[in-house]
PDB file of C-alpha atoms in Angstrom:
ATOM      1  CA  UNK A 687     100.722 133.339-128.560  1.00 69.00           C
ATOM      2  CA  UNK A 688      98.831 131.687-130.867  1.00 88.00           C
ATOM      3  CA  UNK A 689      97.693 133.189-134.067  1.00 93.00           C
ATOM      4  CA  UNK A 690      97.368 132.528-137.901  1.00 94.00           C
ATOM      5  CA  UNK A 691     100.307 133.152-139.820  1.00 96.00           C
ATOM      6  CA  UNK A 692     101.353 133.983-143.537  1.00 96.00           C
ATOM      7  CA  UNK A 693     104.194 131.506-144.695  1.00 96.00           C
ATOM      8  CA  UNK A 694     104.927 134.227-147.029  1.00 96.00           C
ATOM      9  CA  UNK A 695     104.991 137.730-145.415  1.00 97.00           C
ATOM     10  CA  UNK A 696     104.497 136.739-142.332  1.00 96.00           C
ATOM     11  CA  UNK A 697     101.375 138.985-141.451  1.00 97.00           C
ATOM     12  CA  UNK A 698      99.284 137.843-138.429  1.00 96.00           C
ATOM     13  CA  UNK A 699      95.682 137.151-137.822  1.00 96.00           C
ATOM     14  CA  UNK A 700      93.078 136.312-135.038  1.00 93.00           C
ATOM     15  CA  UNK A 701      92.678 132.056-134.818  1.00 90.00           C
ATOM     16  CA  UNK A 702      89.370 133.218-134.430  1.00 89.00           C
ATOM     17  CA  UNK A 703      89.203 135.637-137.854  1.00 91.00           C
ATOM     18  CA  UNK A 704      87.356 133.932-140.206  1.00 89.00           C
ATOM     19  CA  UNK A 705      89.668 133.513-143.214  1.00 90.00           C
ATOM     20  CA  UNK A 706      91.152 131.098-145.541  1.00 87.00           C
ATOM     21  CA  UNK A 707      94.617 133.161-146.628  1.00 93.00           C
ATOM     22  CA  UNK A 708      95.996 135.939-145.794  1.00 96.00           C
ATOM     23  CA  UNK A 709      95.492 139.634-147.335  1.00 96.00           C
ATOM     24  CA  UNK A 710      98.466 139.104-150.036  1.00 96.00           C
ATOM     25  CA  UNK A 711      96.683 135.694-150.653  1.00 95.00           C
ATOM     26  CA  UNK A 712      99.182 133.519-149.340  1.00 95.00           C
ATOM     27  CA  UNK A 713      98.966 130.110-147.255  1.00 95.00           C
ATOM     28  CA  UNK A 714      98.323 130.344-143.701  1.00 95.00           C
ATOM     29  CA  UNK A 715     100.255 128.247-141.168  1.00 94.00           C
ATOM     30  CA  UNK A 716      98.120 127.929-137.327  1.00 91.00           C
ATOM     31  CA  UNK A 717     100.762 128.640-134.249  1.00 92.00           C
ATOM     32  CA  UNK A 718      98.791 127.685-131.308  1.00 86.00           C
ATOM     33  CA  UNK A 719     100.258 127.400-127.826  1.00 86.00           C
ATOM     34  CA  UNK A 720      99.041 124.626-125.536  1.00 86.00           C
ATOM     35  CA  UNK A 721     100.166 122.762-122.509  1.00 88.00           C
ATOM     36  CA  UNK A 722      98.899 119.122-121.705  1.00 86.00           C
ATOM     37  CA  UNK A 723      97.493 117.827-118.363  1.00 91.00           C
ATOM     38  CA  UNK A 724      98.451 114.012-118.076  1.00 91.00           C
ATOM     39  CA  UNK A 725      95.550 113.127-115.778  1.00 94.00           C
ATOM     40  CA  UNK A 726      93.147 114.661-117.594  1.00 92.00           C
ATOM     41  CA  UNK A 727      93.671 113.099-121.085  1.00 91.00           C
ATOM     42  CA  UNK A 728      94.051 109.845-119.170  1.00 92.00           C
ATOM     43  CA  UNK A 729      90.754 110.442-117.744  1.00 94.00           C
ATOM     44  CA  UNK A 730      89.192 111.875-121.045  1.00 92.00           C
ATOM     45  CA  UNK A 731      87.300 109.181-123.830  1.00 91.00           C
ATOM     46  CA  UNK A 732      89.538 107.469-126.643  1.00 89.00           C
ATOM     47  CA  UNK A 733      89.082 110.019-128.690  1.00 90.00           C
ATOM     48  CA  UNK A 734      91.096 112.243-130.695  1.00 91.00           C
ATOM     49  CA  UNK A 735      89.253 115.030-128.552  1.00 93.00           C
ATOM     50  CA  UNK A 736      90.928 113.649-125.617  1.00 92.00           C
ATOM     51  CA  UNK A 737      94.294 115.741-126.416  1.00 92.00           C
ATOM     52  CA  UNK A 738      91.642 118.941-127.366  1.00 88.00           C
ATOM     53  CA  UNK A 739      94.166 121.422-125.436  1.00 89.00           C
ATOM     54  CA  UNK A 740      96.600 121.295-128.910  1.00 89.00           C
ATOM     55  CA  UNK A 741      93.667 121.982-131.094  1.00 90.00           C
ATOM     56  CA  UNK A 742      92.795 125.434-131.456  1.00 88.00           C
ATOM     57  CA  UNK A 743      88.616 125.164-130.426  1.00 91.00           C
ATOM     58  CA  UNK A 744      87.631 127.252-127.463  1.00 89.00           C
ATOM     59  CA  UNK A 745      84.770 125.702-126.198  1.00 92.00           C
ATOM     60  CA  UNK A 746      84.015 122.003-125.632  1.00 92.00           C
ATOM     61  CA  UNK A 747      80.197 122.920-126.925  1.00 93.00           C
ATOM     62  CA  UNK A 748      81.686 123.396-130.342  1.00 92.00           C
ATOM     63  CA  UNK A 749      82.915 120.135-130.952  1.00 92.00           C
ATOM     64  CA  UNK A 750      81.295 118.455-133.442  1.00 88.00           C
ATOM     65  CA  UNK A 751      82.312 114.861-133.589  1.00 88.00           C
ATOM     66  CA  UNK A 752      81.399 110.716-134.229  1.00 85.00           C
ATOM     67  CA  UNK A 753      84.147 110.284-132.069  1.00 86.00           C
ATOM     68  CA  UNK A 754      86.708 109.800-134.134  1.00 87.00           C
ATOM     69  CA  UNK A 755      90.347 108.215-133.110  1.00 83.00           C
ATOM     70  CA  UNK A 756      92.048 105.155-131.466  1.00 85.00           C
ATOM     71  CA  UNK A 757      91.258 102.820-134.788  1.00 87.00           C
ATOM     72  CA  UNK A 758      94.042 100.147-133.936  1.00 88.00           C
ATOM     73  CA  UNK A 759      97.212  99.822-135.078  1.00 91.00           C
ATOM     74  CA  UNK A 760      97.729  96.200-136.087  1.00 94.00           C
ATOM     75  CA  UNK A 761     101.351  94.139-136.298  1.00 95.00           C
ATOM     76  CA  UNK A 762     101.800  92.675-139.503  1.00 95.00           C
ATOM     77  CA  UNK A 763     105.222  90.291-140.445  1.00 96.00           C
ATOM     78  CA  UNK A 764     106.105  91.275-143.953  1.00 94.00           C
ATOM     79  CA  UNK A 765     109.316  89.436-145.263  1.00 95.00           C
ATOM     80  CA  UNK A 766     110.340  89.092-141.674  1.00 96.00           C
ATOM     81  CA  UNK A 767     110.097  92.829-140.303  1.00 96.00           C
ATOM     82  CA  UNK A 768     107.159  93.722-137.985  1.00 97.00           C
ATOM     83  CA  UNK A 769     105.496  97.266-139.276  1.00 95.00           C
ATOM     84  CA  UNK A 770     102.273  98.624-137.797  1.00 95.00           C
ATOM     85  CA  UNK A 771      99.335  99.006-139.759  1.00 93.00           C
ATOM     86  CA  UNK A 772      96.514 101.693-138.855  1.00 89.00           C
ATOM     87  CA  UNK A 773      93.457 100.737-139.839  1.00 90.00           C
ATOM     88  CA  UNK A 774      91.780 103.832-140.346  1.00 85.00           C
ATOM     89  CA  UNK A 775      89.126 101.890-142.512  1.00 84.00           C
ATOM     90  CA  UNK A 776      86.960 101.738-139.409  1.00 85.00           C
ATOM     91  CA  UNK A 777      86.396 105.263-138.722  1.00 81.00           C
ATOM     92  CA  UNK A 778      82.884 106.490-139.363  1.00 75.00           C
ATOM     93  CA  UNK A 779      83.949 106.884-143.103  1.00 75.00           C
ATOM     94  CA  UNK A 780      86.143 104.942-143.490  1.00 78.00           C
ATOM     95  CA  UNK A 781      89.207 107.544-144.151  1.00 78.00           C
ATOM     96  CA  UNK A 782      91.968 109.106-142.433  1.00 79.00           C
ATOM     97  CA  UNK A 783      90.338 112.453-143.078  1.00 79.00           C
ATOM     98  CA  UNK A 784      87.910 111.720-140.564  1.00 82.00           C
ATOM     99  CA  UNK A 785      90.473 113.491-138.350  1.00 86.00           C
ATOM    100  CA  UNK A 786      90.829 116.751-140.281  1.00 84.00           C
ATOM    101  CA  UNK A 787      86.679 116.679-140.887  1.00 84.00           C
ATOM    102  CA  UNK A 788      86.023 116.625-137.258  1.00 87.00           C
ATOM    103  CA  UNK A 789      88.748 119.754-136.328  1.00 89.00           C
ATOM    104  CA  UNK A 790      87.370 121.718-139.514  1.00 86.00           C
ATOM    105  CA  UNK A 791      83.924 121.706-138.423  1.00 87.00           C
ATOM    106  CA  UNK A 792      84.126 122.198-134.989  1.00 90.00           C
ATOM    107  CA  UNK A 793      86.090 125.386-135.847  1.00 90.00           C
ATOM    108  CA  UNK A 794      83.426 126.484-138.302  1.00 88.00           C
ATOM    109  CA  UNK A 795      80.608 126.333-135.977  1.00 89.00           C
ATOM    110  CA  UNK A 796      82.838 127.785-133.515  1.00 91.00           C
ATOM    111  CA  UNK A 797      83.504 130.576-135.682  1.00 91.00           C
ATOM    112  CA  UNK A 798      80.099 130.871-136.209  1.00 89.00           C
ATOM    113  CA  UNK A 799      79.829 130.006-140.020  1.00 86.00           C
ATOM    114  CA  UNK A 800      76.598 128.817-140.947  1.00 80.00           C
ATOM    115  CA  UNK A 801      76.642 127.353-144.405  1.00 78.00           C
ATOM    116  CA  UNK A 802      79.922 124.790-145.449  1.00 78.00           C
ATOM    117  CA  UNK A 803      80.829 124.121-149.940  1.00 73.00           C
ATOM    118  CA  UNK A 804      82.544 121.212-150.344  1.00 68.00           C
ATOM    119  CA  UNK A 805      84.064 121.271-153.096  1.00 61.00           C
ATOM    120  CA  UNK A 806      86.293 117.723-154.106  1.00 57.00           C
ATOM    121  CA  UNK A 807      86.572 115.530-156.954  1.00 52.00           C
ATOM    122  CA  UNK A 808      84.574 112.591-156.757  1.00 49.00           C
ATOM    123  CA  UNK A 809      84.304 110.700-153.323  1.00 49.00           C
ATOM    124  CA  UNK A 810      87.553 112.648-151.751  1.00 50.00           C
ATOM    125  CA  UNK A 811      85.049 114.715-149.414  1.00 50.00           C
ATOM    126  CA  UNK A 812      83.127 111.677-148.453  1.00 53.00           C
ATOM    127  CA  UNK A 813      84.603 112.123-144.375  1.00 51.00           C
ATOM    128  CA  UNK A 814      83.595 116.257-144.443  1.00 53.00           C
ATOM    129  CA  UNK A 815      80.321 115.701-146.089  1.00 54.00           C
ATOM    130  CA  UNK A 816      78.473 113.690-142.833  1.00 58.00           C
ATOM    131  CA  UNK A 817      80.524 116.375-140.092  1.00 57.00           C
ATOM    132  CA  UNK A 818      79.105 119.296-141.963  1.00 57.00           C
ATOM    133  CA  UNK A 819      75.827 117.659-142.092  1.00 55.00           C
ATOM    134  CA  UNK A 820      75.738 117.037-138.247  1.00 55.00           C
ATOM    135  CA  UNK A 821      75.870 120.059-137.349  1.00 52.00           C
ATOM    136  CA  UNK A 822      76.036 123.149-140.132  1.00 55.00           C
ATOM    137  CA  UNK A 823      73.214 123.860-142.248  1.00 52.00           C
ATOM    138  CA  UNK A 824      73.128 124.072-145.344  1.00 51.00           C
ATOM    139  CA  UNK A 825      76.225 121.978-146.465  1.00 54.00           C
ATOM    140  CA  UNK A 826      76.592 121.788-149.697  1.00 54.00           C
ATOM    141  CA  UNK A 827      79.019 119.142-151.620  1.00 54.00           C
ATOM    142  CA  UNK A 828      80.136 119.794-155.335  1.00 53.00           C
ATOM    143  CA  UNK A 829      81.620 117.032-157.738  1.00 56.00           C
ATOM    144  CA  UNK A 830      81.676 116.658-160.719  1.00 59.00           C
ATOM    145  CA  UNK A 831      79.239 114.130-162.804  1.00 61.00           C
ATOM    146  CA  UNK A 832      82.140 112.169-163.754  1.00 65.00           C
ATOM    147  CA  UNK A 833      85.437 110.961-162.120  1.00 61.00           C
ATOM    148  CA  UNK A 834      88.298 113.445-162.830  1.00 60.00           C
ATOM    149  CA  UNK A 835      90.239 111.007-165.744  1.00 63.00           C
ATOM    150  CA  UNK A 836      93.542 109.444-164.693  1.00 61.00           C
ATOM    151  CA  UNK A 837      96.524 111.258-166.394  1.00 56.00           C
ATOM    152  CA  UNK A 838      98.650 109.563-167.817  1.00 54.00           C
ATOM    153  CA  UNK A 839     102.442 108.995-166.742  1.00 56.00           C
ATOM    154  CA  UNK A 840     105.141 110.063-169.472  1.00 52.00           C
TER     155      UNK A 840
END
C-alpha cells in the first residue's frame, strides 16, 4: 500500500492528497510500494527517471525534468585510500538538490497545483527555482535582501 504517513500519530493519507502535514500538524513520512523491472531500467535513459517505478508519480506526462542523474563519480587517492567523489557540480544547477527539485515538481503538476512559493534563504532554492519555472506558473521565489548572518560558534 502506499500512502502518506504521520511519524507521530500515525494517521494516513492519499499520496495523491495534496498536503504538506498531517491534521495534528505533524511530519509526514511517503510509504510507497514498487517493484523494479531489470530490462526496462536497462533500456530506460541515464536518468534518475530511469528507476521512476520507486518514485511515487503516476504518469510519465508529469515528469518534469533537465534530466537530471548519472553526474560521475570520480576516484580520488587521498593519503593513500581511494574514496569516490560525486560530482554533482554538473547538474543543471549545479547542486545535489537537483534530485529532490525534479521529484517535487513533477508531483506538483501531477497533483495538479498550479502556482509553487519558494521560500529559502539566499541561493539554497537555486535547483527548485528553474523546475518550477519549466513547467508551473506562477513560481514565485522569496529571499531575503540580505544573506541570513553566520552565527557564531560558542
Amino acid at each position: 500500500m502506499s500512502r502518506l504517513v504521520c511519524q507521530s500519530t500515525k494517521a494516513t493519507y492519499s499520496l495523491n492528497d495534496p498536503r504538506w502535514r498531517s491534521e495534528s500538524g505533524g511530519l509526514l513520512d511517503i510509504e510507497y510500494d514498487f517493484t523494479f523491472d531489470l530490462l526496462a531500467i536497462q533500456k530506460r535513459a541515464p536518468t534518475l527517471w530511469r528507476y521512476r517505478e520507486a518514485i511515487p508519480i503516476e504518469r510519465d506526462e508529469n515528469i518534469v525534468s533537465f534530466n537530471e542523474g548519472f553526474t560521475p563519480l570520480v576516484p580520488v587517492d587521498i593519503d593513500g585510500r581511494e574514496i569516490h567523489l560525486k560530482l554533482d557540480y554538473l547538474f543543471p544547477t549545479a547542486s545535489f538538490k537537483d534530485r529532490g527539485a525534479t521529484v517535487l515538481i513533477s508531483k506538483v503538476k501531477e497533483l495538479g497545483i498550479d502556482r509553487v512559493l519558494i521560500d529559502s534563504p539566499a541561493t539554497r532554492d537555486a535547483p527548485s527555482r528553474p523546475t518550477a519555472h519549466a513547467r508551473v506558473s506562477p513560481a514565485m521565489s522569496m529571499s531575503p535582501r540580505t544573506p541570513p548572518r553566520r552565527r557564531s560558534r560558542r
